Each structure stands twice: as structure tokens, then as C-alpha cells.
mmCIF file of C-alpha atoms and ligand atoms in Angstrom:
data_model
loop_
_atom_site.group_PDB
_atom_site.id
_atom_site.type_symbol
_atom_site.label_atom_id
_atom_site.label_comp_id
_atom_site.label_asym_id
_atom_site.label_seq_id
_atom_site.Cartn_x
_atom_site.Cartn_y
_atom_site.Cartn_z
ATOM 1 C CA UNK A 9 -22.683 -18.667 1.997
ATOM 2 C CA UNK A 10 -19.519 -20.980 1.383
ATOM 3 C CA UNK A 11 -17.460 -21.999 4.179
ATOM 4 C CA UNK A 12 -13.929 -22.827 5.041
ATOM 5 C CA UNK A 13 -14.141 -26.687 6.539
ATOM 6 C CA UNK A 14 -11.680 -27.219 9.229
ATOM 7 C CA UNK A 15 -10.202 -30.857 9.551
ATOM 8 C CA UNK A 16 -12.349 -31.429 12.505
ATOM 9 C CA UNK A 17 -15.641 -30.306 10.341
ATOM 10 C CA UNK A 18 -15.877 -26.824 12.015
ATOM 11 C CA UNK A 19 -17.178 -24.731 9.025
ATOM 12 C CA UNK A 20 -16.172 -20.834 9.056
ATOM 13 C CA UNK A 21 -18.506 -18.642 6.715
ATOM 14 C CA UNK A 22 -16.102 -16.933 4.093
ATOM 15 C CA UNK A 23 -17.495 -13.281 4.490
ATOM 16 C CA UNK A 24 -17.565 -12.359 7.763
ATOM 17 C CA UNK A 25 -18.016 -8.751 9.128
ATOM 18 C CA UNK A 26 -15.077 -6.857 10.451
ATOM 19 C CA UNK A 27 -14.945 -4.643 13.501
ATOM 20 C CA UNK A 28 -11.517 -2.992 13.406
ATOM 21 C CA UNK A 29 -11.935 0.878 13.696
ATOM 22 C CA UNK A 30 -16.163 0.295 14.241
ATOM 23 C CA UNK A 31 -16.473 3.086 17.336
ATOM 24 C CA UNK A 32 -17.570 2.729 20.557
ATOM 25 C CA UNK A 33 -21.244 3.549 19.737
ATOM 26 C CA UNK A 34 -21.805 2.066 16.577
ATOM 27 C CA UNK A 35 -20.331 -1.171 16.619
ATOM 28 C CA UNK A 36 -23.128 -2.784 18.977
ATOM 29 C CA UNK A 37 -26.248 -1.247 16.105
ATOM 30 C CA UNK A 38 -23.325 -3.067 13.393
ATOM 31 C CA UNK A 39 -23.010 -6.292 15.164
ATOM 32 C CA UNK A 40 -27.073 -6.543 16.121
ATOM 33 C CA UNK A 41 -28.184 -5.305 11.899
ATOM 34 C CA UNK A 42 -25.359 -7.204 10.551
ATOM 35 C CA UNK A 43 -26.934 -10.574 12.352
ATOM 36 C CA UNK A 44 -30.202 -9.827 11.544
ATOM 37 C CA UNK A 45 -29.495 -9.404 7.706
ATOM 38 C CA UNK A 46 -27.379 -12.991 7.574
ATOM 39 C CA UNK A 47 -23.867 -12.151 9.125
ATOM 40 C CA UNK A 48 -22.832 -15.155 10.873
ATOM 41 C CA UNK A 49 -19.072 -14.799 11.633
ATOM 42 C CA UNK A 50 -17.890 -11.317 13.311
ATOM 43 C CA UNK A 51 -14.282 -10.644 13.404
ATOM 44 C CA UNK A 52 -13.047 -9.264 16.808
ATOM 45 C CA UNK A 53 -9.664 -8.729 18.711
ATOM 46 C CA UNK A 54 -8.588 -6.845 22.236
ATOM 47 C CA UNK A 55 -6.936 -4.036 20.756
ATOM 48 C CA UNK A 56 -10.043 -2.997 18.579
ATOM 49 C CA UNK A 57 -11.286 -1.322 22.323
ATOM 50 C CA UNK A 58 -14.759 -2.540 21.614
ATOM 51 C CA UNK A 59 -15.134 -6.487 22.458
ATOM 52 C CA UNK A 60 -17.260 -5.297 25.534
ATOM 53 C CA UNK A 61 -19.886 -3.531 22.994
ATOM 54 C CA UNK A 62 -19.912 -6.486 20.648
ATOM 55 C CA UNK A 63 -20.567 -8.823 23.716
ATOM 56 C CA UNK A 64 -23.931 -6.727 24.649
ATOM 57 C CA UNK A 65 -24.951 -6.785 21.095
ATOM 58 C CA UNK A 66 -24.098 -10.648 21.060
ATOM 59 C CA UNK A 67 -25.870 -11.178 24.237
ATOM 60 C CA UNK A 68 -28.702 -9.675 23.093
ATOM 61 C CA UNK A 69 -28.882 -11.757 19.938
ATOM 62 C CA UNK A 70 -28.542 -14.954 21.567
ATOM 63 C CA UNK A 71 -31.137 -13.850 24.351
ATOM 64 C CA UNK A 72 -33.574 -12.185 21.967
ATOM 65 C CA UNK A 73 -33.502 -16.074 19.945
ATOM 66 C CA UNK A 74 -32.123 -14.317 16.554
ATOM 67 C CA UNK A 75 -29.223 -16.785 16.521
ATOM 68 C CA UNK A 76 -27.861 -19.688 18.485
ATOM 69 C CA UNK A 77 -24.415 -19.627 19.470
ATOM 70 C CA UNK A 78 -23.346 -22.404 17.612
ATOM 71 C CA UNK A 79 -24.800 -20.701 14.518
ATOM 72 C CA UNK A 80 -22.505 -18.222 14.705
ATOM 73 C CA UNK A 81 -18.357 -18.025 14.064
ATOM 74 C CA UNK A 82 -16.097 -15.266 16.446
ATOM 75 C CA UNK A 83 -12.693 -14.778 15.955
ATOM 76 C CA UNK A 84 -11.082 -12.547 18.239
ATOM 77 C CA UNK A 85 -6.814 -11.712 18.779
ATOM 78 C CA UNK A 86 -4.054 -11.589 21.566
ATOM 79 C CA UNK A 87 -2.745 -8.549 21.750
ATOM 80 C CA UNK A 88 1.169 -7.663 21.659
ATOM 81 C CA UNK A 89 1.611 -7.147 25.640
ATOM 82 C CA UNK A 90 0.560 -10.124 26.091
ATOM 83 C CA UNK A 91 2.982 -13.071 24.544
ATOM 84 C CA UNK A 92 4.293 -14.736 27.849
ATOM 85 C CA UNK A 93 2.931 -17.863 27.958
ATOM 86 C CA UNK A 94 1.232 -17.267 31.239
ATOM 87 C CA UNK A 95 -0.863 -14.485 30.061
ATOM 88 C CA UNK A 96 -2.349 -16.040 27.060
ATOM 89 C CA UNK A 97 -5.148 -17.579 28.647
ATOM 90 C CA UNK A 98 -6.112 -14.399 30.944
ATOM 91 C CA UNK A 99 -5.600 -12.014 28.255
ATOM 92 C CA UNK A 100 -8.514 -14.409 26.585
ATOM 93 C CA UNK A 101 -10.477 -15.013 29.796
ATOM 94 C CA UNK A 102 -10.985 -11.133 29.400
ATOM 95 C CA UNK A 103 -11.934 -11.553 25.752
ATOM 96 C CA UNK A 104 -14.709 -13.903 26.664
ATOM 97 C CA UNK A 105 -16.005 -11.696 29.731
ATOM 98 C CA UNK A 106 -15.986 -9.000 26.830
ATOM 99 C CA UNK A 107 -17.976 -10.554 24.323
ATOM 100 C CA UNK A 108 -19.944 -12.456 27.236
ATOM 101 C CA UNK A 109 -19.534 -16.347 25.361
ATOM 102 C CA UNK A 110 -17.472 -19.007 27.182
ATOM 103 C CA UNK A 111 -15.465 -19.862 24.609
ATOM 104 C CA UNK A 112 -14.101 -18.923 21.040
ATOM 105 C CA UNK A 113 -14.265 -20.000 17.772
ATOM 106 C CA UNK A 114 -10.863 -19.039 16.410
ATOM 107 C CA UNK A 115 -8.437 -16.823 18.513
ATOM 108 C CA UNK A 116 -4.965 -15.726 16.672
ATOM 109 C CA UNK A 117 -1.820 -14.311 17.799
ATOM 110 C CA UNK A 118 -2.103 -10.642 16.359
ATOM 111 C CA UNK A 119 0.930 -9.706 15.529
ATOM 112 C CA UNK A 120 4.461 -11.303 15.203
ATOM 113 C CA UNK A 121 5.886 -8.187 17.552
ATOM 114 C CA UNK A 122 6.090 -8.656 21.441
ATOM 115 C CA UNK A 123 5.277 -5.702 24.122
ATOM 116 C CA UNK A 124 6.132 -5.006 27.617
ATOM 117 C CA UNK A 125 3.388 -6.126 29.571
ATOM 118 C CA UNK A 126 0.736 -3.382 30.102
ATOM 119 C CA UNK A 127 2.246 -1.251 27.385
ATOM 120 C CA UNK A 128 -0.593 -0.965 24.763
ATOM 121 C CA UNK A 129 1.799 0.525 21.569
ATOM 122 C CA UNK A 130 5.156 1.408 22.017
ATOM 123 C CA UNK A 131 6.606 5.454 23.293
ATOM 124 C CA UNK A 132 10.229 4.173 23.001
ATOM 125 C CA UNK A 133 12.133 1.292 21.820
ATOM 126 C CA UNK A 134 12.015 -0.287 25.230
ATOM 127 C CA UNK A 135 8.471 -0.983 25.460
ATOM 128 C CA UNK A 136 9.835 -3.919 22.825
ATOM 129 C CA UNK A 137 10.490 -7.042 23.452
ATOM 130 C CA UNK A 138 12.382 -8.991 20.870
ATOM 131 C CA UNK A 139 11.436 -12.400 19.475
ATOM 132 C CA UNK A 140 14.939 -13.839 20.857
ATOM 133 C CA UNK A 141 13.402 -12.865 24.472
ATOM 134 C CA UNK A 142 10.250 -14.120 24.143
ATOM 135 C CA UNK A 143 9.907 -16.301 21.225
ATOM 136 C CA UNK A 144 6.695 -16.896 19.299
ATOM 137 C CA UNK A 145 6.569 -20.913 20.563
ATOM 138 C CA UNK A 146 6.618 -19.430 23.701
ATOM 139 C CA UNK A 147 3.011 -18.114 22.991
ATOM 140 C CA UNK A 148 2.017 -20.494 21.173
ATOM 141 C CA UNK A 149 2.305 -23.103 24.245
ATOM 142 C CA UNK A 150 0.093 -20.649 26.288
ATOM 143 C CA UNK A 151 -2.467 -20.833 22.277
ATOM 144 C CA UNK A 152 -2.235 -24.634 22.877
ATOM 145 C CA UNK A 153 -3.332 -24.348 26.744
ATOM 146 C CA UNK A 154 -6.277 -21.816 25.773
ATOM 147 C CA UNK A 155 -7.305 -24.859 23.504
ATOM 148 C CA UNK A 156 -6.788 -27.827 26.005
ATOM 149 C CA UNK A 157 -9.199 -25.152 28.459
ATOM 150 C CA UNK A 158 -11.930 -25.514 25.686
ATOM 151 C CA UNK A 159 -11.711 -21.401 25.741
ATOM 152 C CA UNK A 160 -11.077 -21.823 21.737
ATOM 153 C CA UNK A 161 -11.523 -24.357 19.470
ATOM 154 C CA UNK A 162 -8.892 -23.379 16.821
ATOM 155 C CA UNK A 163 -6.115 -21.386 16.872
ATOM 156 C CA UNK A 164 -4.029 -19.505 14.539
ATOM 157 C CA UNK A 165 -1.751 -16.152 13.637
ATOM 158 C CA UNK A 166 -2.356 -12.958 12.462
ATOM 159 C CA UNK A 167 0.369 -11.038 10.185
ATOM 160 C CA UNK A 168 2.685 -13.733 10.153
ATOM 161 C CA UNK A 169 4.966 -13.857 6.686
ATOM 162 C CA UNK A 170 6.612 -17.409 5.864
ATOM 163 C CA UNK A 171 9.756 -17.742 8.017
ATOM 164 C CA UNK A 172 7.601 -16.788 11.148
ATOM 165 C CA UNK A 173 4.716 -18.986 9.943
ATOM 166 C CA UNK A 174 7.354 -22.046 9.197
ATOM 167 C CA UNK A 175 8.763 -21.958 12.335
ATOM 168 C CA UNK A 176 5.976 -21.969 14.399
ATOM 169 C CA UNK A 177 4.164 -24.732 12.138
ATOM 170 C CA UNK A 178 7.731 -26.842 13.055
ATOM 171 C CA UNK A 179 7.614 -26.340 16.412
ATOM 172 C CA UNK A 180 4.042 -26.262 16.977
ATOM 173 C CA UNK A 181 1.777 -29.390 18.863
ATOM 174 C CA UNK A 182 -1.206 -28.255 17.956
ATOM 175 C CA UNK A 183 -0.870 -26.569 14.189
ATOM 176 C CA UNK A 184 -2.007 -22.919 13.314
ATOM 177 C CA UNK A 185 -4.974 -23.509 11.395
ATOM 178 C CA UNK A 186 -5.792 -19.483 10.103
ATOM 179 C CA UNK A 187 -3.238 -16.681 8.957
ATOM 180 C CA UNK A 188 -5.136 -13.444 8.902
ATOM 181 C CA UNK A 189 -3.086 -10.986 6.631
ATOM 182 C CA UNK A 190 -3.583 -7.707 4.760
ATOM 183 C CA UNK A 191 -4.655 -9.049 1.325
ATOM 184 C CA UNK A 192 -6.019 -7.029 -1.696
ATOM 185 C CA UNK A 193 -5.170 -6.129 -5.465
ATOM 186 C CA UNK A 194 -2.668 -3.933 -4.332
ATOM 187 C CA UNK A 195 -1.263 -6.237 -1.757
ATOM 188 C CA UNK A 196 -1.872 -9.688 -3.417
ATOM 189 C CA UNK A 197 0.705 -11.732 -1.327
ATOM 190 C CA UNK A 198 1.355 -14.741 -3.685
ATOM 191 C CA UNK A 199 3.956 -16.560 -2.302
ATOM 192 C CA UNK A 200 3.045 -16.041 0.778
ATOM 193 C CA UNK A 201 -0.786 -17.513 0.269
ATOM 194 C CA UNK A 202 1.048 -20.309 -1.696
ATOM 195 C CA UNK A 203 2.919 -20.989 1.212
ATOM 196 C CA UNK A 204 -0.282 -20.686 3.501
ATOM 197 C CA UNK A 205 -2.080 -23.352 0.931
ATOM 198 C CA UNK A 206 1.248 -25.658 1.562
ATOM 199 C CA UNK A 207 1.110 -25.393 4.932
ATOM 200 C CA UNK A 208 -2.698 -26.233 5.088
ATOM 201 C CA UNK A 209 -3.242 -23.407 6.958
ATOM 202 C CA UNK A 210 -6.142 -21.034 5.826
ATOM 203 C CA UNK A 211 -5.897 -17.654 5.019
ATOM 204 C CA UNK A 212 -8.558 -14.649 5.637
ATOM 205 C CA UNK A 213 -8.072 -11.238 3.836
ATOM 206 C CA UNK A 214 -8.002 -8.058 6.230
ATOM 207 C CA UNK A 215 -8.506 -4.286 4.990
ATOM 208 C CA UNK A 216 -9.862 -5.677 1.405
ATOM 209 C CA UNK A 217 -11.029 -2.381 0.661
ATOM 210 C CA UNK A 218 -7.382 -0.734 1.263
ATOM 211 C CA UNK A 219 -8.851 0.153 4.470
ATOM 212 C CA UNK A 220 -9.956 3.982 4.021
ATOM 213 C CA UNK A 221 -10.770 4.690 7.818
ATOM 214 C CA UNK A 222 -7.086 3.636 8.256
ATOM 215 C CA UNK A 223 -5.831 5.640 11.577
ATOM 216 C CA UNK A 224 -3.936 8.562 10.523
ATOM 217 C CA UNK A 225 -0.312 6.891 11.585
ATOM 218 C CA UNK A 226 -1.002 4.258 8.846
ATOM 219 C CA UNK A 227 -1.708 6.999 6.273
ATOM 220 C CA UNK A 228 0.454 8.330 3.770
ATOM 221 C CA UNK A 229 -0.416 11.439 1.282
ATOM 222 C CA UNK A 230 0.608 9.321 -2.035
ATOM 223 C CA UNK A 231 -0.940 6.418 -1.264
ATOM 224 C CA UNK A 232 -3.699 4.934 -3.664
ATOM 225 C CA UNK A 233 -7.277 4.653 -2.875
ATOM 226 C CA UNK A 234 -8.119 1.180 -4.338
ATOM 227 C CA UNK A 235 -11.652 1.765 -4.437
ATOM 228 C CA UNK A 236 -11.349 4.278 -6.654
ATOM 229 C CA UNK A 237 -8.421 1.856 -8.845
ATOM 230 C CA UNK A 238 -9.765 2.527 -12.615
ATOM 231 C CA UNK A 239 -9.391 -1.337 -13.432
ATOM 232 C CA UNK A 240 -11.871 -2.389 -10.314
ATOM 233 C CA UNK A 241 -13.828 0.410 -11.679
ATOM 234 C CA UNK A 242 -13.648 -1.007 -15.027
ATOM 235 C CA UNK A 243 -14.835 -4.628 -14.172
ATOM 236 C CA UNK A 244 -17.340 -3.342 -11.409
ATOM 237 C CA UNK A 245 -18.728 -1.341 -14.446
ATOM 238 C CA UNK A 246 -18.806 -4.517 -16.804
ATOM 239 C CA UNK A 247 -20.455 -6.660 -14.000
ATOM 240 C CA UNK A 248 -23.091 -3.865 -12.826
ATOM 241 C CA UNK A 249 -21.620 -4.326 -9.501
ATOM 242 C CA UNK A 250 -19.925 -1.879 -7.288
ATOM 243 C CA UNK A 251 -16.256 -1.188 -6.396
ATOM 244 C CA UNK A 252 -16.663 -3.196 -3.223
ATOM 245 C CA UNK A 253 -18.392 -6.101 -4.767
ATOM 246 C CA UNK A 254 -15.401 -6.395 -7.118
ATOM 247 C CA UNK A 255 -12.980 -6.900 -4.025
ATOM 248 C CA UNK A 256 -14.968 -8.850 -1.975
ATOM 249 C CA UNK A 257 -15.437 -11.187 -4.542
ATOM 250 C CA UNK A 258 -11.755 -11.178 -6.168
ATOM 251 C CA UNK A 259 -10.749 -12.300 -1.959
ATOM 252 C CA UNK A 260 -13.423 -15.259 -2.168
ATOM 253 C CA UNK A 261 -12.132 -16.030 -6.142
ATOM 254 C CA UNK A 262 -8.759 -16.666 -3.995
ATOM 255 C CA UNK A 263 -10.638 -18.472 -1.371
ATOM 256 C CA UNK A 264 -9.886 -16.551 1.178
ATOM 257 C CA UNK A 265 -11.981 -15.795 3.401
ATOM 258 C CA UNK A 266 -12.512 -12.175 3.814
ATOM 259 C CA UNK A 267 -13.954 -9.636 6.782
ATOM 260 C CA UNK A 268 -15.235 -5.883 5.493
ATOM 261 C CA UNK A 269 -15.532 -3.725 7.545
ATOM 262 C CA UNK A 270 -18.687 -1.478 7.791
ATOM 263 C CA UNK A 271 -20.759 0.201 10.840
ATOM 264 C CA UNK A 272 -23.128 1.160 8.134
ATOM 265 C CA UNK A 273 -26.049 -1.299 7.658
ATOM 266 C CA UNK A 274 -26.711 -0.377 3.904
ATOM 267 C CA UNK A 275 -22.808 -0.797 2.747
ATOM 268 C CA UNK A 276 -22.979 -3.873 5.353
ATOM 269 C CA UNK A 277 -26.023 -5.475 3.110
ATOM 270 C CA UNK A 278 -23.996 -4.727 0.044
ATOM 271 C CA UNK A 279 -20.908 -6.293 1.110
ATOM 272 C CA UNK A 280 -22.663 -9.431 1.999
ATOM 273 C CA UNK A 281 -24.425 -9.742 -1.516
ATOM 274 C CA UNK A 282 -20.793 -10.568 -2.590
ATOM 275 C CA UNK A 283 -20.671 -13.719 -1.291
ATOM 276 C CA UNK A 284 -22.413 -14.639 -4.100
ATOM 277 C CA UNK A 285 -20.655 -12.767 -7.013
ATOM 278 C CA UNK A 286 -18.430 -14.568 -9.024
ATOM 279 C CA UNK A 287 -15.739 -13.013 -11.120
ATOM 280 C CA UNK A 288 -14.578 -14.702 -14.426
ATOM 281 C CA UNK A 289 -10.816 -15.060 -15.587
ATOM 282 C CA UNK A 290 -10.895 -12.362 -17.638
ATOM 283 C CA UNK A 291 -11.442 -9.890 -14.960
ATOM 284 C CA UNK A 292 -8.887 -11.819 -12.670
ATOM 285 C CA UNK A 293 -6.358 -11.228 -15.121
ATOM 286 C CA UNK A 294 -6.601 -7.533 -15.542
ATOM 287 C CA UNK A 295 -7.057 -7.483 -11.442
ATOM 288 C CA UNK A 296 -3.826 -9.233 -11.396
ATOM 289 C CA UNK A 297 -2.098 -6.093 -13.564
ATOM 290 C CA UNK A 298 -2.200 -3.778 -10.707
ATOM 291 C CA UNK A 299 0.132 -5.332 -7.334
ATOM 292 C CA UNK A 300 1.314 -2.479 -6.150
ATOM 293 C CA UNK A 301 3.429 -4.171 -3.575
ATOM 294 C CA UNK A 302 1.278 -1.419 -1.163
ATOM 295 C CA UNK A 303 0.606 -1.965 2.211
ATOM 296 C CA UNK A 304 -2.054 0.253 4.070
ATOM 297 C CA UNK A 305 -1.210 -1.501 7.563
ATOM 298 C CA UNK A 306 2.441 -0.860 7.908
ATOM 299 C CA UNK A 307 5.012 -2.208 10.509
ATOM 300 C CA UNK A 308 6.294 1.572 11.389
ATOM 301 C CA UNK A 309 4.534 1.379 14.771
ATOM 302 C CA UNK A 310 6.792 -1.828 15.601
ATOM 303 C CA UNK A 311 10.237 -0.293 14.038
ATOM 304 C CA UNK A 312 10.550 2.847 16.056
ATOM 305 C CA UNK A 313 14.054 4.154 17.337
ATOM 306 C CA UNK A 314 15.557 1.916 19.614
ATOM 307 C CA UNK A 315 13.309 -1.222 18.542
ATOM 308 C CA UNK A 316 14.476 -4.463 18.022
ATOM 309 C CA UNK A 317 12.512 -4.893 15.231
ATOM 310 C CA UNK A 318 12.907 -3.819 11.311
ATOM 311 C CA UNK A 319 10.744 -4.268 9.005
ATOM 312 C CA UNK A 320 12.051 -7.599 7.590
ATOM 313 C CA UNK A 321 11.948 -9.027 10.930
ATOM 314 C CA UNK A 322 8.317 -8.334 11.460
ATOM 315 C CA UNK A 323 7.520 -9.449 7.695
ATOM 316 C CA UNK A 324 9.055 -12.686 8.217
HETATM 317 P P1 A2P B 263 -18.271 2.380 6.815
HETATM 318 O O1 A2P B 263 -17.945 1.637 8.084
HETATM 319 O O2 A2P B 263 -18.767 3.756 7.076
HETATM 320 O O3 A2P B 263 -19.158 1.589 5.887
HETATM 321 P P2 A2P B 263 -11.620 -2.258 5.276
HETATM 322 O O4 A2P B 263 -12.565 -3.401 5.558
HETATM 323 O O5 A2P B 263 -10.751 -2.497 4.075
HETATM 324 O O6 A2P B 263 -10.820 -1.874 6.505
HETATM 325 O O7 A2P B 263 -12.511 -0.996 4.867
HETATM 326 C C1 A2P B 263 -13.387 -0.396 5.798
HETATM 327 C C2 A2P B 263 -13.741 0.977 5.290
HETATM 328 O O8 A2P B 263 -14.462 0.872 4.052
HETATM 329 C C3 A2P B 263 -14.621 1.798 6.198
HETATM 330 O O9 A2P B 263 -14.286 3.156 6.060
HETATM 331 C C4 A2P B 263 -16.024 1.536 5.674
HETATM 332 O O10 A2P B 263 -16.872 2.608 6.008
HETATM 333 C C5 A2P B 263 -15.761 1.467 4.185
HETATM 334 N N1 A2P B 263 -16.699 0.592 3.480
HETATM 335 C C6 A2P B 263 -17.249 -0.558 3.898
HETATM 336 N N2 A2P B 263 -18.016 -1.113 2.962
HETATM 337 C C7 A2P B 263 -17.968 -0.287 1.895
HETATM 338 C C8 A2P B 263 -18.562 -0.316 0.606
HETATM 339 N N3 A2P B 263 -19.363 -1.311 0.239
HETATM 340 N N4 A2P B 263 -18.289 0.715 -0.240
HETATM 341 C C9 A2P B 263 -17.472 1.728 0.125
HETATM 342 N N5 A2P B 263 -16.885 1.805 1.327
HETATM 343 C C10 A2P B 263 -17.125 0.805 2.209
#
């Protein structure tokens, strides 16, 4: 498995295994089979209401001897409700009681949107809190303090476009080393990965299957299925290698690193063969043809009536 070398030497395997929309339920079976078949960095954050299951399957692991702790790479997020400073390093205390491990690997800022405290996603536009309230380097001091704890040992953001990502790299002591965006065919995000590469920060690909278990706010009738896109089709049928394969390995062509995610241990297996498939520049060309500018994870949720937020603001 290649690995994304931090400057300190910390290496983060570039597949990891995504846990996003994985119930209640299944998600502890996911985490245990995907360790056992090779997994060794599982993508986490507060919001995804199932840290607590992931910790018993974690626990589990490390008790059972099927991995060591440092073997292994966990990412987890900050949730919206909680960007003042001061309840940075709870809100991660509560991570790490969750996913019973004393500290992190990588924790990011999850979204460049603030909430009232306690208020989960927004009713009205008052459950907002704009950026000029509470800025973003207001957080990130409570990031650096999680760090100087030795809770985490790197830090980083989570949709974050450039002008939010440049001004916290500006401002920032200790730099964010990871931007975790959407990024597939459809949603390519060149500049914005140029900028990343600039920046030396490090980018990982979320929902690079166009995220079909999407929650139904996110969904809209029109929108295209991009593992059923005729051109991935095309070069998955070339390669003898499925739909998946082709998108897995198109986010590691980019080098980014990239999290599927799957609660089924077959699809799991398959998605982690891709680490080793390597797509030519012919098929990166005709992959490039179809940027649809589409974005499965929209910013609607943060833009409601009343909100201080529009779209552009949240894109950076
Ligand atoms: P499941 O969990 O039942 O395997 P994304 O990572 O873009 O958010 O996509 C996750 C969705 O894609 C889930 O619905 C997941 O279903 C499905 N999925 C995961 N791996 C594959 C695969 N190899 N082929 C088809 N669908 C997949």
C-alpha cells in the first residue's frame, strides 16, 4: 500500500476505509473485516453518530493482537457546534472516549460553517454562527492546543476551498497538513488541489464513488450516478476491472489519498485491490472529458433562510 509521508515521517496509507453513513450495527462487523483483510487507516468524525461502535470494534482488534495501534492510521473531525476555541479539545476528548485510543492520528476541522453550541444542523438561520463571529483561527488555536495535549499528532481541514485554506495557512502556528474534500470525475477540483499541492498540504478524496447512500437532503432527481458514467464503464471494461476500481484508482493516479466507503466486506475487499491498479494516460484523458462541475455533498444545509452563509462563502 503507498503512503502519504508527513514531514515528521508519519506515513498515512492512501486507501483508507470510510465510515460516513456505515449504520449503527454494521459499522463495528466493517471496521473488525476491513482490519482483518489489510485496512489500516479508518476514516471517522463525531457527526457520523458511530465513533462509539468503531471504538469497540477497535478495541477489540488491538486486544484480540490483530493490529497494534501504531499500525494503524484514524482520522476523525470536529463537528460544526463546536468551533470556540475552548471546546476543541473536549469535543475531541469525547472522540477518543468513543473510539477508546488516547490519542489521534489526524483530526480536521469538518466544515468551514460554525453552529450554536449544542445545535447538531441548523432549524433556522440562527442556529448559525458566522465566520466574522467566530473566525476559523479561532479554532484552529484550540487544533493547535489538541496537538500540544498529544491528543493528535496532525491536524488539518475538511471542505475548505482556497481563500479559507489561505487564510488559515497565514495565520496558522502549527500548519494544516490534510484538506479532505469531495473529489471525483465529476467533481475534479483542479485549482483547488493545485493550490493544496502549493500549499504542501495533502489532500484525501471523500464520496469517490459520487456517494450513492447520499442522505436524501443531498439528493437531487437529475443528478448523475457516476458509477454508472459510460466512460468509467468504458475504461473499467478495457482494464477488466470494475466501476469502482476505475475511481479508486483515478483518486490515487492524483495522489490523493482516498476513503470508500463500504459496510459490505466483499465490495470492501474489492475496493482495497485498487490500491494496486494503475491507470495509464490514455484512460486519464478520457476521465478528464467528463467534470461535471457536480457536487453530491452540497452546502444547502449551511445556506438556509436567515443564514449568514451563501454558498460562495462556504466554498471559499
Ligand atoms: P455498501 O456500503 O453497501 O458497500 P462513497 O464512498 O462515494 O460515499 O460511496 C459509498 C457507497 O458506495 C455506499 O452506498 C456503498 O455501499 C457503495 N459502494 C462501496 N463500494 C462499492 C463498490 N466497489 N461498488 C459499488 N458500490 C460500492
Amino acid at each position: 500500500m503507498k503512503t502519504h509521508r508527513f514531514s515528521n515521517g508519519d506515513t498515512m496509507p492512501m486507501l483508507g476505509l470510510g465510515t460516513w453513513k456505515s449504520a449503527p450495527g454494521q459499522v463495528y462487523t466493517a471496521v473488525k473485516e476491513a482490519i482483518r483483510m489489510g485496512y489500516r487507516h479508518i476514516d471517522c468524525a463525531a457527526i457520523y453518530g458511530n465513533e462509539h461502535e468503531v471504538g469497540r470494534a477497535l478495541s477489540e482488534c488491538f486486544r484480540e493482537g490483530l493490529i497494534q495501534r501504531r499500525d494503524l492510521w484514524i482520522t476523525s473531525k470536529l463537528w460544526n457546534d463546536k468551533h470556540a476555541p475552548e471546546d476543541v479539545v473536549p469535543a475531541l476528548q469525547k472522540t477518543l472516549a468513543d473510539l477508546q485510543i488516547d490519542a489521534l492520528d489526524l483530526y480536521l476541522v469538518h466544515w468551514p460553517v460554525a453552529l450554536k453550541r449544542g445545535c447538531v444542523f441548523p432549524k433556522s438561520g440562527q442556529d448559525l454562527v458566522s465566520l466574522a463571529e467566530l473566525p476559523l483561527t479561532e479554532t484552529w488555536k484550540g487544533m493547535e492546543e489538541a496537538v500540544q495535549k498529544n491528543l493528535v499528532r496532525h491536524i488539518g481541514v475538511s471542505n475548505f476551498g482556497m481563500r479559507h485554506l489561505l487564510e488559515l495557512t497565514a495565520q496558522a502556528r502549527i500548519k494544516p497538513e490534510v484538506n479532505q474534500i469531495e473529489l471525483h470525475p465529476y467533481l475534479p477540483q483542479r485549482e483547488l488541489l493545485e493550490t493544496c499541492e502549493a500549499q504542501k498540504v495533502h489532500v484525501t478524496a471523500y464520496s469517490p464513488l459520487g456517494s450513492p447512500d447520499r442522505p436524501s437532503g443531498l439528493v437531487r432527481a437529475d443528478a448523475p450516478v457516476l458509477l454508472e458514467d459510460p466512460v468509467i464503464a468504458r475504461v473499467a471494461q478495457a482494464k477488466g476491472i470494475t466501476p469502482a476500481h476505475v475511481l479508486l484508482a483515478w483518486a490515487l493516479a492524483r495522489k490523493t489519498s482516498v476513503i470508500p466507503k463500504s459496510v459490505n466486506p466483499e465490495r470492501m475487499r474489492a475496493n482495497l485491490a485498487a490500491a494496486d491498479i494503475e491507470l495509464d494516460d490514455a484512460d486519464l484523458l478520457q476521465i478528464a472529458g467528463i467534470d461535471r462541475h457536480e457536487r453530491y455533498v452540497a452546502a444547502r444545509m449551511w445556506t438556509i433562510p436567515g443564514s449568514p452563509y451563501t454558498e460562495a462563502d462556504v466554498w471559499g
